[in-house]
Coordinates of C-alpha atoms in Angstrom, one line a residue:
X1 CA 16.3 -7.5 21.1
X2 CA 20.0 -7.7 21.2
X3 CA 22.0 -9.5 18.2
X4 CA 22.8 -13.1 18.9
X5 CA 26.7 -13.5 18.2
X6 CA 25.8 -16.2 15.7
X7 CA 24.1 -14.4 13.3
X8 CA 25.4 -14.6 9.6
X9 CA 27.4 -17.7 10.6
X10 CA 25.9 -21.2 10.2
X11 CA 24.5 -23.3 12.7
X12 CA 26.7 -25.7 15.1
X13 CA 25.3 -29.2 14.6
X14 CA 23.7 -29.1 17.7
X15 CA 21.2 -26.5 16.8
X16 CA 19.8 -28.2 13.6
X17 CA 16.6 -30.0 14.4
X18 CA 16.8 -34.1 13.7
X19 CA 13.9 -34.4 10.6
X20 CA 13.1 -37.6 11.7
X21 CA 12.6 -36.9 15.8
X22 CA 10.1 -34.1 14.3
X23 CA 8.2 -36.4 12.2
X24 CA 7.7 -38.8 15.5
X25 CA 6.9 -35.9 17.3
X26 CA 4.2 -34.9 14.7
X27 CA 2.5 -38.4 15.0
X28 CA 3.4 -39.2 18.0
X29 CA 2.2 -35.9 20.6
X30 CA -1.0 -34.9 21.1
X31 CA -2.2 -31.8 21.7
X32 CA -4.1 -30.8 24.6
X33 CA -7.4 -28.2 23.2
X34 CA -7.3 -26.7 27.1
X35 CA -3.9 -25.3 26.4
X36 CA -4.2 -21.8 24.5
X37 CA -0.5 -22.6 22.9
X38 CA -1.7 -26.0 21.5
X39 CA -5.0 -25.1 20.1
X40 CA -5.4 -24.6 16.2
X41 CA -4.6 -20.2 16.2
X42 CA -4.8 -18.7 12.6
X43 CA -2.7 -15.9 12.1
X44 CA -2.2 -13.5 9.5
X45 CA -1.1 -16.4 7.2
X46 CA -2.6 -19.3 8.4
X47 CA -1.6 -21.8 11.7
X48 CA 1.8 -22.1 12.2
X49 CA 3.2 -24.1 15.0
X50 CA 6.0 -27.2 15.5
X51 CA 5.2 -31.2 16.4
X52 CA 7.7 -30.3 19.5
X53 CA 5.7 -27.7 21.2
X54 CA 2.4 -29.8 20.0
X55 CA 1.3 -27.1 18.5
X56 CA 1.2 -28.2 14.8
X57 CA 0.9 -32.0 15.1
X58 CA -1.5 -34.6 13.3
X59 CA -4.7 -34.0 15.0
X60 CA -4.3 -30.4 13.9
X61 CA -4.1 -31.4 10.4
X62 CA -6.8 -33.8 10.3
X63 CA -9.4 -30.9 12.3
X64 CA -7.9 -27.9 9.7
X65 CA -8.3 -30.1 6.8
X66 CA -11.6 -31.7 7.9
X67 CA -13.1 -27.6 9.2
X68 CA -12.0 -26.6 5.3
X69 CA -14.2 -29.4 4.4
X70 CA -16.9 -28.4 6.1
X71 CA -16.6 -24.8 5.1
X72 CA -16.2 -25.8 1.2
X73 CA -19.6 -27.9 1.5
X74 CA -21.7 -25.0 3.4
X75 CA -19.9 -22.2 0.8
X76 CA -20.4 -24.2 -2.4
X77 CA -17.0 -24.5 -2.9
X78 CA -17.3 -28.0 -5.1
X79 CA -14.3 -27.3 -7.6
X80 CA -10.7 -28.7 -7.3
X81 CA -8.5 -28.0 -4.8
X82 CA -5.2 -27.1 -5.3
X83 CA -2.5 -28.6 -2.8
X84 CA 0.7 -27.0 -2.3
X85 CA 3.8 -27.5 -0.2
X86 CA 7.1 -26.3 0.3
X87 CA 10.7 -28.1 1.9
X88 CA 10.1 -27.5 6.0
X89 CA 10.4 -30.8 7.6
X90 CA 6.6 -31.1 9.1
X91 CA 5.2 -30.3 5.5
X92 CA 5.1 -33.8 3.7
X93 CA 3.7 -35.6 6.2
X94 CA 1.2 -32.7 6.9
X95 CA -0.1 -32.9 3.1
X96 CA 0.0 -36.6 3.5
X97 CA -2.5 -35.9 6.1
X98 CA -4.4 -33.7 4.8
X99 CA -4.4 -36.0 1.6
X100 CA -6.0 -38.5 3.4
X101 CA -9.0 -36.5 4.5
X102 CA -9.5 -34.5 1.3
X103 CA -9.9 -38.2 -0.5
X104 CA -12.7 -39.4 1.9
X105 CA -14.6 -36.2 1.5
X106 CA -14.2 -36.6 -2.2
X107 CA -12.3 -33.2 -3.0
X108 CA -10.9 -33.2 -6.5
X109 CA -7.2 -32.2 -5.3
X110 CA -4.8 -31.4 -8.1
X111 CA -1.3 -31.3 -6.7
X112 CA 2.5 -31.4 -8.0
X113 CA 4.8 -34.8 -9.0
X114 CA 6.0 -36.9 -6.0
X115 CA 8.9 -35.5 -4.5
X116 CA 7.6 -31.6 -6.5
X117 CA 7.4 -28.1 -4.2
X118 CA 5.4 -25.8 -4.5
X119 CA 5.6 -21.8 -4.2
X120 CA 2.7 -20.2 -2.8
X121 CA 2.6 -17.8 -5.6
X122 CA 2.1 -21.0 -8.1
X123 CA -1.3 -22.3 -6.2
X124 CA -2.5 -19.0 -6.2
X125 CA -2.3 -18.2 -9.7
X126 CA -3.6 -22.0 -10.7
X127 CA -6.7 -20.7 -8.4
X128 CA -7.3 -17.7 -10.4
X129 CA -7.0 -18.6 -13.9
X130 CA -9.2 -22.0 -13.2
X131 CA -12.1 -19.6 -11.7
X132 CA -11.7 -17.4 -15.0
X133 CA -14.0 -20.0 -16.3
X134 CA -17.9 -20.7 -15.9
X135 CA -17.3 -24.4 -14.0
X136 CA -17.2 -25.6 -10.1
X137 CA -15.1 -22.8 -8.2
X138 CA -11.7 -23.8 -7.1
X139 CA -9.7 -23.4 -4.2
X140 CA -6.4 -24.0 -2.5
X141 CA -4.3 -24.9 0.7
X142 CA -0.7 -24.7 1.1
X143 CA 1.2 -26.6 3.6
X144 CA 4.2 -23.9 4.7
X145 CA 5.2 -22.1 7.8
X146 CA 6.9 -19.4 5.1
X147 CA 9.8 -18.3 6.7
X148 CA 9.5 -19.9 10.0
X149 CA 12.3 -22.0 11.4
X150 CA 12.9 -26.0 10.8
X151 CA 11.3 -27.2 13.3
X152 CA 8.0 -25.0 13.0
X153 CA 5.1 -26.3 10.2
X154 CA 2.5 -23.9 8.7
X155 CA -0.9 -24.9 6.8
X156 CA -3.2 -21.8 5.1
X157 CA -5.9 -21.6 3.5
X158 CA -6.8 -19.7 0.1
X159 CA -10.7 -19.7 -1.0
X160 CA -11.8 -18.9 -4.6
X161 CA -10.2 -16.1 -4.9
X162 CA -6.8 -17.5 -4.6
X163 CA -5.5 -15.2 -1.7
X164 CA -5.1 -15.4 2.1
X165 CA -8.6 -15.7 3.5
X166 CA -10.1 -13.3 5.2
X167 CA -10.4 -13.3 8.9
X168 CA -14.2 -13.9 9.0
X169 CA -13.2 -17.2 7.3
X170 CA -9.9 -18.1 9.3
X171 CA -12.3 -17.9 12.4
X172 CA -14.9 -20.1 10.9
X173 CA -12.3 -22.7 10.5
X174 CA -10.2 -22.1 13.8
X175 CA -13.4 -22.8 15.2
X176 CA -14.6 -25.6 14.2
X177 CA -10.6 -27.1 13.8
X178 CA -11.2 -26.8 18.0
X179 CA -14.2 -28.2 18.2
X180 CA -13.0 -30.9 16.5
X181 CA -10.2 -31.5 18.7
X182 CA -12.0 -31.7 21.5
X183 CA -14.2 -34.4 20.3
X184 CA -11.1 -36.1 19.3
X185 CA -10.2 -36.2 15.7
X186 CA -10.6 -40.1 15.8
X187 CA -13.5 -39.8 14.4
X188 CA -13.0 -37.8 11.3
X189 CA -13.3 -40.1 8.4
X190 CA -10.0 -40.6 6.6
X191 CA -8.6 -42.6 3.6
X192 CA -6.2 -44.7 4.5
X193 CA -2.5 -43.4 3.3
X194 CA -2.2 -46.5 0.9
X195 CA -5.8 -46.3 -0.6
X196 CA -5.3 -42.4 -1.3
X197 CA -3.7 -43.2 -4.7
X198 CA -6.2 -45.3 -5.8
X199 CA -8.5 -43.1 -4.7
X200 CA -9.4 -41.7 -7.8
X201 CA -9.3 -37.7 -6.0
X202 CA -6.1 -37.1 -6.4
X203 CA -4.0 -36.1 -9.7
X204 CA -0.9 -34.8 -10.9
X205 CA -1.3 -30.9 -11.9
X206 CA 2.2 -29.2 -13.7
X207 CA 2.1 -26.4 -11.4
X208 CA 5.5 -25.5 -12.4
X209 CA 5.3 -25.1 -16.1
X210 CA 1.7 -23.5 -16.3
X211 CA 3.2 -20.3 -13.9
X212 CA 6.5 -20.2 -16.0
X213 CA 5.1 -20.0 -19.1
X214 CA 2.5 -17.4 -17.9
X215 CA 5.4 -15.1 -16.7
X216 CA 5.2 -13.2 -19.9
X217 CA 1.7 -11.9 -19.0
X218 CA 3.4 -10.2 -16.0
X219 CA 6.8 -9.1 -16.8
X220 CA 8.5 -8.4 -19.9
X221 CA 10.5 -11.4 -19.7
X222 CA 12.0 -10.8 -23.8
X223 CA 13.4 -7.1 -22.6
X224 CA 15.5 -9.5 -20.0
X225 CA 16.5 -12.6 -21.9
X226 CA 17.3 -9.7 -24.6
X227 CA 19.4 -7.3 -22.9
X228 CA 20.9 -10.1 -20.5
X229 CA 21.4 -8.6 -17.1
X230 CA 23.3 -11.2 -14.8
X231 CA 20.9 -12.3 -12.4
X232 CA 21.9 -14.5 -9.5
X233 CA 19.3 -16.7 -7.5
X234 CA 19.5 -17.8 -4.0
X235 CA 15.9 -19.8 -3.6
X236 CA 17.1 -20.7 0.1
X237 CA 16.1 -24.0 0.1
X238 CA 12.6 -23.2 -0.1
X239 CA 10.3 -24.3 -3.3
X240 CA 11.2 -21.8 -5.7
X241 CA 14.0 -23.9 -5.9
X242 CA 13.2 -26.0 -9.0
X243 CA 11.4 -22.4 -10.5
X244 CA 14.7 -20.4 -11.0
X245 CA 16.5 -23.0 -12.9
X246 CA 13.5 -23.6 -15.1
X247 CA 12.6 -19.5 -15.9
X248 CA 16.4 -19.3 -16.5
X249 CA 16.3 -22.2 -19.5
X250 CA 13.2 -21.4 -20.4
X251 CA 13.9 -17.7 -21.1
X252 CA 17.2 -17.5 -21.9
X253 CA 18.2 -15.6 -19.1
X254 CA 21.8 -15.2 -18.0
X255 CA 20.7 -16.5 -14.9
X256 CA 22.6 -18.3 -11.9
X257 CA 21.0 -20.4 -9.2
X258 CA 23.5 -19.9 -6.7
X259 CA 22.6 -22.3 -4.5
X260 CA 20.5 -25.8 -5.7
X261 CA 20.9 -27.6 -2.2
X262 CA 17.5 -28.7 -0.1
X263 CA 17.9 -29.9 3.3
X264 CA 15.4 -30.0 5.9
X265 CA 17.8 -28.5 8.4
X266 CA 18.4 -25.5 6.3
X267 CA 22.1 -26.0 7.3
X268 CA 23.2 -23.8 5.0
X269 CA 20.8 -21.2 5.7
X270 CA 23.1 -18.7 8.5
X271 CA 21.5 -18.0 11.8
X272 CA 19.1 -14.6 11.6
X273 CA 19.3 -12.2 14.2
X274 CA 18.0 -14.1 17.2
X275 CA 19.9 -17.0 16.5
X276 CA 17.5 -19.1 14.9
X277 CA 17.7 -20.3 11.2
X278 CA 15.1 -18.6 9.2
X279 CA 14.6 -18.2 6.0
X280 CA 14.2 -14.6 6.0
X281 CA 15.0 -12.7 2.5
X282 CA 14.7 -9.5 4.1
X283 CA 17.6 -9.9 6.5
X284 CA 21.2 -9.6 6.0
X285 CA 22.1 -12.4 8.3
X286 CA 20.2 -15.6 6.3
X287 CA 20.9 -13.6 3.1
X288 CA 24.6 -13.7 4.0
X289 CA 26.1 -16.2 1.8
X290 CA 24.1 -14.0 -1.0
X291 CA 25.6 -10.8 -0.2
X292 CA 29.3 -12.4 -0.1
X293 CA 28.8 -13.1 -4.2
X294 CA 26.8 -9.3 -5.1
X295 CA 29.8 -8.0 -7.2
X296 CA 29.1 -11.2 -9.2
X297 CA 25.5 -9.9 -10.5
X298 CA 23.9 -6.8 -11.8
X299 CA 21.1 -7.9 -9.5
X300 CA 20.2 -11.1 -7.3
X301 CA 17.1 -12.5 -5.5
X302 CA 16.4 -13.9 -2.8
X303 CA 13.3 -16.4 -1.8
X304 CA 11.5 -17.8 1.7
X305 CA 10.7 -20.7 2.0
X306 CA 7.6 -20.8 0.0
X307 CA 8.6 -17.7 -2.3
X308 CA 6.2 -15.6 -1.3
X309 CA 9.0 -13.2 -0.3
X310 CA 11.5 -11.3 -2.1
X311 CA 15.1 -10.3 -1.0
X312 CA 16.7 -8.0 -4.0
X313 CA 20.8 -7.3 -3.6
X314 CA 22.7 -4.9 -5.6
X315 CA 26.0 -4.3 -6.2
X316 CA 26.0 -0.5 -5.1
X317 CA 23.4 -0.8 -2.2
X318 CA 23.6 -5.0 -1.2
X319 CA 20.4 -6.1 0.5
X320 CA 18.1 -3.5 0.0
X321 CA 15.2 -2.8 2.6
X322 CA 11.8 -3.8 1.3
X323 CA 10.3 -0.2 1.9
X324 CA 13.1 0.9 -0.6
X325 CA 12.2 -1.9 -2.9
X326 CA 9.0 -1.3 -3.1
X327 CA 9.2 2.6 -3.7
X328 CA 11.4 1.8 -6.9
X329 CA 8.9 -0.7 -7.9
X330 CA 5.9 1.3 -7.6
X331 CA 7.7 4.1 -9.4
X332 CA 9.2 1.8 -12.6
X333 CA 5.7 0.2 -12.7
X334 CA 3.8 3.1 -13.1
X335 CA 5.9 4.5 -15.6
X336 CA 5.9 1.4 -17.8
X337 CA 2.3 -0.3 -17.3
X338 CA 0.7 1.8 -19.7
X339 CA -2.4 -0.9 -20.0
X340 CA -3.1 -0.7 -16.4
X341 CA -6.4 1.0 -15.2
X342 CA -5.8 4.7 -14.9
X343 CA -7.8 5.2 -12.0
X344 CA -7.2 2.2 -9.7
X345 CA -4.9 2.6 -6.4
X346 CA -2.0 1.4 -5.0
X347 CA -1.9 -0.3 -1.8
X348 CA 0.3 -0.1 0.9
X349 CA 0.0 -1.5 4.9
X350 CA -0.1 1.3 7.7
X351 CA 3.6 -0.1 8.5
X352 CA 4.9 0.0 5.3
X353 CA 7.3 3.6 4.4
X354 CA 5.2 7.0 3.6
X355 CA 8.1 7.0 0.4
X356 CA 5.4 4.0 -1.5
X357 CA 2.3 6.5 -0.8
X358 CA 4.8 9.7 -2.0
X359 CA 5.8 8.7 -5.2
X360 CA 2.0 7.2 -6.2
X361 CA 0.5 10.2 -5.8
X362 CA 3.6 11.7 -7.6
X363 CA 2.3 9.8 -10.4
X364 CA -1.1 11.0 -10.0
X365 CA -2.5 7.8 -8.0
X366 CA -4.6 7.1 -4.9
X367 CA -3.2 5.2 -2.1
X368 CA -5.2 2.3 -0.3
X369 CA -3.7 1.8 3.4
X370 CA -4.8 -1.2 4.9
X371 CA -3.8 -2.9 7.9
X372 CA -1.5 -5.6 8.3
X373 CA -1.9 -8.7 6.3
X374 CA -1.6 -9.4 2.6
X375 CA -5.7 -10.2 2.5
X376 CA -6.4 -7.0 2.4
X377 CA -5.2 -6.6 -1.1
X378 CA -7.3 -9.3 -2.3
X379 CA -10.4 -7.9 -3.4
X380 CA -8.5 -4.7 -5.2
X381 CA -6.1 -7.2 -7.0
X382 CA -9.3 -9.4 -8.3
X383 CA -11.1 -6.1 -9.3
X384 CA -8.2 -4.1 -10.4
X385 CA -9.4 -1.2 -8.0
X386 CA -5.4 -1.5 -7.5
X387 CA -2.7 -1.5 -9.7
X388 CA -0.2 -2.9 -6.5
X389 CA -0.1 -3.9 -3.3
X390 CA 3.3 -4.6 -0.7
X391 CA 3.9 -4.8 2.8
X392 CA 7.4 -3.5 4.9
X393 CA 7.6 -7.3 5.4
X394 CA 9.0 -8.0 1.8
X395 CA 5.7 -9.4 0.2
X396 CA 4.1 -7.6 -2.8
X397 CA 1.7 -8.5 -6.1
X398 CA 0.9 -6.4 -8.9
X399 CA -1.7 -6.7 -12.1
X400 CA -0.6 -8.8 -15.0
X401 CA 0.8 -6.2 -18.1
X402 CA -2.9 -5.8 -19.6
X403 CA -4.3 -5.1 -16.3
X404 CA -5.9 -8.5 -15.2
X405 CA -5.5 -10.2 -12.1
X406 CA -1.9 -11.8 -12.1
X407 CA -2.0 -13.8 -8.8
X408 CA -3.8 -12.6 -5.3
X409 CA -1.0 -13.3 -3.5
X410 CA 2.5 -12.5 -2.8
X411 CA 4.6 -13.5 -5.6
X412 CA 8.4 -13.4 -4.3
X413 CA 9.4 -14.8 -7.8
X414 CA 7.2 -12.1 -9.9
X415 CA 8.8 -9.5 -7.5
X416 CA 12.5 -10.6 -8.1
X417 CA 11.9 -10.8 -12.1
X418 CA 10.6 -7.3 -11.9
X419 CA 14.0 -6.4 -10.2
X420 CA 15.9 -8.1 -13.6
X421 CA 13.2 -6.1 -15.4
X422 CA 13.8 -2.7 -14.3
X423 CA 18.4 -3.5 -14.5
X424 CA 17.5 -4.6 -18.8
X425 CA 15.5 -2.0 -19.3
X426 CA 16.1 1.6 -17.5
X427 CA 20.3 0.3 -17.2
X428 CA 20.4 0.9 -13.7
X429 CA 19.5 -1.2 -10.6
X430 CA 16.4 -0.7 -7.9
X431 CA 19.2 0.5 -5.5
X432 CA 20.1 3.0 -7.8
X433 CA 16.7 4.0 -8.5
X434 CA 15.7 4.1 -4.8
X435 CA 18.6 6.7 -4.5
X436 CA 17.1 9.2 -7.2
X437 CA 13.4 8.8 -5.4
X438 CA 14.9 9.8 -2.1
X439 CA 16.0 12.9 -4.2
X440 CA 12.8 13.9 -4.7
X441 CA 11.0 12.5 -1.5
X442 CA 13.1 12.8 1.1
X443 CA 15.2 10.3 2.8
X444 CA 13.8 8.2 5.1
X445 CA 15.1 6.9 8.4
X446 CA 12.9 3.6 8.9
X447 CA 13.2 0.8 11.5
X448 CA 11.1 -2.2 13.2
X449 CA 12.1 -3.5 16.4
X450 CA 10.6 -6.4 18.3
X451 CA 10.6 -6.5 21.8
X452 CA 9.1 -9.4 24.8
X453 CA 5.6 -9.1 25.4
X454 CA 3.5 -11.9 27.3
X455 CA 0.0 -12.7 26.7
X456 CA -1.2 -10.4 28.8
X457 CA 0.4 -7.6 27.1
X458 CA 0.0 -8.6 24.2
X459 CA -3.8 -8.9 24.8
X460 CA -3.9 -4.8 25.6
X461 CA -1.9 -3.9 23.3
X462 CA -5.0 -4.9 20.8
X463 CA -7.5 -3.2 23.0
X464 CA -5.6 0.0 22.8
X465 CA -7.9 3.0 21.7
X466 CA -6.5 6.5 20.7
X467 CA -7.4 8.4 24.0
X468 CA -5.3 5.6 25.4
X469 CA -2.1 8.1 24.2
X470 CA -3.5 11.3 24.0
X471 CA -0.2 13.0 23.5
X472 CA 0.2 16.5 21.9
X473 CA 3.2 15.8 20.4
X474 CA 5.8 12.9 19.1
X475 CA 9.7 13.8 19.3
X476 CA 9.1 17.5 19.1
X477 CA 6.5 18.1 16.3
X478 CA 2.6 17.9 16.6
X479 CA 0.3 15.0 16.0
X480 CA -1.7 15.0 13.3
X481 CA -3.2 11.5 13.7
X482 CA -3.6 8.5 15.7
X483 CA -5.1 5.4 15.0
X484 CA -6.6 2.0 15.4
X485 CA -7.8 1.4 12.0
X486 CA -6.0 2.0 8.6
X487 CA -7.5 5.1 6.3
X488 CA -8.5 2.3 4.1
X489 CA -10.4 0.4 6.4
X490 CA -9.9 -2.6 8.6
X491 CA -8.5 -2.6 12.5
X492 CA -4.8 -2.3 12.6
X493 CA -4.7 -4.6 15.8
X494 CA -2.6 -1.6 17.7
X495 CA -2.6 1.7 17.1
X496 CA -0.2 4.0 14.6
X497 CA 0.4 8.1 16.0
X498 CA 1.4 10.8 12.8
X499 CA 3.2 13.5 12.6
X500 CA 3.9 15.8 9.5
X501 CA 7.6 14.2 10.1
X502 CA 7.7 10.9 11.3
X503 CA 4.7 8.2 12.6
X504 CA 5.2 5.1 14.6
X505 CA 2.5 2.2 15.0
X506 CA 3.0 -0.2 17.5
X507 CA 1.0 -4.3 17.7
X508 CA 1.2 -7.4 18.9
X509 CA 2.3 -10.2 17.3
X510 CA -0.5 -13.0 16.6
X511 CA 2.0 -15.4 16.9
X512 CA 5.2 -14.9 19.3
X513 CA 5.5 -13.4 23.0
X514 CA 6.5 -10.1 21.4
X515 CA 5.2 -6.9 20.3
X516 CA 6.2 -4.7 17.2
X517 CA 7.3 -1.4 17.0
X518 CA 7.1 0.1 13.4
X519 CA 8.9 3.9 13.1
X520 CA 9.8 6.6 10.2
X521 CA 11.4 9.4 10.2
X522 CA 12.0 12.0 7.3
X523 CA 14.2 13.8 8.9
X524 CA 17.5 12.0 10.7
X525 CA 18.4 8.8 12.4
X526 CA 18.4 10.5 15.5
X527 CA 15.2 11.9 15.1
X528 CA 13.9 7.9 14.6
X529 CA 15.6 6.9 17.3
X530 CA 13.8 9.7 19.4
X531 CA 10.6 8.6 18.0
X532 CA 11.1 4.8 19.1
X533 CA 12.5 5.9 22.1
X534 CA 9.1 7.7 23.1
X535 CA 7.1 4.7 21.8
X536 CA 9.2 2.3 23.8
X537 CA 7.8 4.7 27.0
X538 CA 4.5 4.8 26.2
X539 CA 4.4 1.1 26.2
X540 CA 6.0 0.7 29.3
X541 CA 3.2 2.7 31.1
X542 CA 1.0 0.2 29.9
X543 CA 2.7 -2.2 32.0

């Protein structure tokens, strides 16, 4: 897709949405359960939609909240739930919503102070320490589109084990969510928003302090306060925002929030590639105002909107891509987790760089690839079967120091501490340390690209089968492999073609008209481009 001349600069004031138009909008529209677009659709993190397009709206709250319900009471889920949200426009009065339905079906919800956000990685962890115990199994839903633009509202799901539920579970709950539409979500019992208070459900739970003074646990938090790295912040004006300030006091860290501000515009956020504001810490467009201030830090961070992300800049290498990232933190982890099962894995998605699987098995580790979709690390992160798990997308856990669960989720904020971590204590940055690992295993040419792609399209694009591209080679070398399930397990939704020198995997996506292209080459740009190139043909005789 081409670059949209606006991106890195801020919005004009006629492209930030009006808050309070979108919260009419949300009350106000109705969506119609014969249209595809306005139906409750879970993703790989949940349903994500906006009040304009009527595709995240009240009655989709009230049938998601009430399904969860429903799927709590047949599972023997009768613990607390805990209720997260982050600083998107549609997400108060969504939780307000759901608020109202959780109280009339008598769910215990535990949930932050009036006015409080909450960072997915922060529900997830409450989640897994409260079902360390022998009581009534807890749960959790957070009301977030992540990264998504203003305008756009998200609302996911995490079950007792205090990840992204899995897909037989998503369905279960699309399903009913639908069914309940159609019969019209009038008649869903709900507490009226004045009586939930006195409901006697809902209480106050210090989400913020119990993760921050858990951090320990996870990173060695004294090797940073001690050998004071400067570390600057940018939370984005997403709900790690109150977290930064807090692990800076709290630790003594020579720590700088760069930027305090919350706004439901994200005005200050700079237009991403297509135009549209997004808080996207992967990016060098939203990440902008970050990058202008590097020289300033030995390392900075950058969060999504509800942290589950990380952005890390250095000084030497600014924004650095989240396949290098994670290479450098799979190889400082290994080298310094000394408690950590010997055996277990690491995981990595099919998409993510062959660099991550390279320097585990360097280090005398299996690698778990799994398909798209942080849920797929769940059960290894609960069991410790693996040590790590990241994505290309910039979203990565790992096991607490003494090899317990940490959290089952991506933890932007764990992953932008471990950055600080690795500066105090090996003196140089994860840029730095990328550069050495590229030394040793190879250098690697990776890029994703997103191109238009309607429903139909997108539709065969799942249904592809390897016989579908039986070609003998890929940009001059033989194939080895091609797939439509990861080596790990699981279908990939697409299907990924190998070579000894380069692989590309091409899906849809579950939640825009577009399709992605995935591509690595260890040998030269011009070899990538050669590979996309061929992928980009293949495609088209699909058409």
């Amino acid at each position: 897709m081409p670059l949209d001349p606006g991106a890195g600069h801020l919005a004009p004031p006629a492209k930030l949405i009006d808050p309070a138009k979108l919260e009419r909008a949300y009350y106000d529209e109705h969506p119609d359960p014969e249209q595809p677009t306005e139906r409750v659709v879970f993703g790989t993190s949940g349903h994500r939609g906006s009040a304009f397009r009527r595709s995240f709206n009240e009655d989709h709250i009230v049938a998601i909240t009430a399904a969860i319900c429903d799927w709590r009471q047949a599972h023997g889920v009768d613990g607390p739930l805990f209720l997260g949200a982050d600083t998107h426009a549609l997400s108060e009065p969504a939780q307000r919503t759901a608020l109202e339905v959780l109280s009339r079906r008598a769910v215990q919800v535990l949930r932050a102070r009036a006015g409080a956000f909450t960072p997915t990685p922060a529900v997830s962890r409450a989640i897994v320490v409260h079902n360390r115990g022998t009581g009534p199994r807890a749960d959790g839903i957070v009301v977030t589109p992540s990264h998504n633009p203003p305008d756009d509202g998200g609302f996911k799901y995490n079950p007792p084990h205090g990840g992204p539920a899995e897909g037989h579970i998503t369905t279960w709950i699309e399903k009913r969510a639908n069914e309940l539409l159609v019969q019209g979500v009038r008649s869903v019992p709900r507490t009226s928003v004045d009586a939930v208070a006195r409901s006697g459900f809902v209480s106050e739970y210090d989400f913020l302090n119990r993760y921050i003074e858990d951090l320990p646990q996870a990173v060695d938090m004294e090797a940073i306060a001690r050998l004071a790295p400067k570390i600057g912040v940018d939370p984005m004006g997403g709900a790690s925002v109150e977290y930064w300030g807090r692990i800076g006091e709290k630790y003594g860290l020579h720590l700088t929030v760069t930027n305090k501000a919350v706004d439901k515009t994200f005005s200050f956020v700079p237009l991403d590639h297509d135009g549209k504001i997004r808080t996207d810490c992967s990016s060098p467009y939203p990440m902008a105002p970050l990058l202008a201030i590097k020289d300033q830090f030995d390392v900075a961070i950058g969060n999504d909107g509800d942290a589950d992300r990380h952005g890390i800049v250095t000084p030497g290498a600014g924004l650095l891509s989240p396949n290098h990232y994670l290479s450098a933190a799979v190889d400082y982890l290994l080298r310094h987790r000394l408690n950590w099962p010997a055996h277990a894995a690491v995981g990595k998605t099919a998409v993510t760089s062959s660099v991550v699987e390279r320097v585990a098995r360097a280090h005398g580790r299996s690698v778990l690839e799994v398909p798209v979709g942080f849920k797929w690390f769940v059960p290894g992160l609960q069991d410790g079967s693996l040590v790590f798990g990241g994505e290309e997308s910039a979203g990565a856990c790992f096991l607490a120091r003494d090899g317990s669960t940490w959290t089952t989720d991506k933890d932007g904020i764990l992953l932008g501490l471990l950055a600080a971590e690795i500066v105090a204590v090996t003196k140089t940055d994860p840029g730095a340390l990328y550069a050495s690992l590229e030394a040793k295993f190879g250098t690697s040419h990776y890029e994703r690209r997103d191109a238009p792609a309607d429903e139909r399209m997108r539709d065969r694009l799942k249904r592809l089968v390897p016989d579908d591209w039986s070609l003998p080679s890929l940009a001059g070398d033989p194939v080895v492999s091609r797939q439509i399930s990861a080596a790990g397990g699981g279908p990939l939704g697409g299907l990924k073609v190998s070579t000894a020198q380069g692989w590309f995997a091409v899906r849809p996506s579950g939640t825009e008209d577009v399709y992605k292209v995935y591509a690595e080459s260890f040998r030269s740009n011009a070899h990538l481009e050669q590979i996309l190139s061929e992928a980009a043909q293949l495609v088209a005789k699909l058409e």
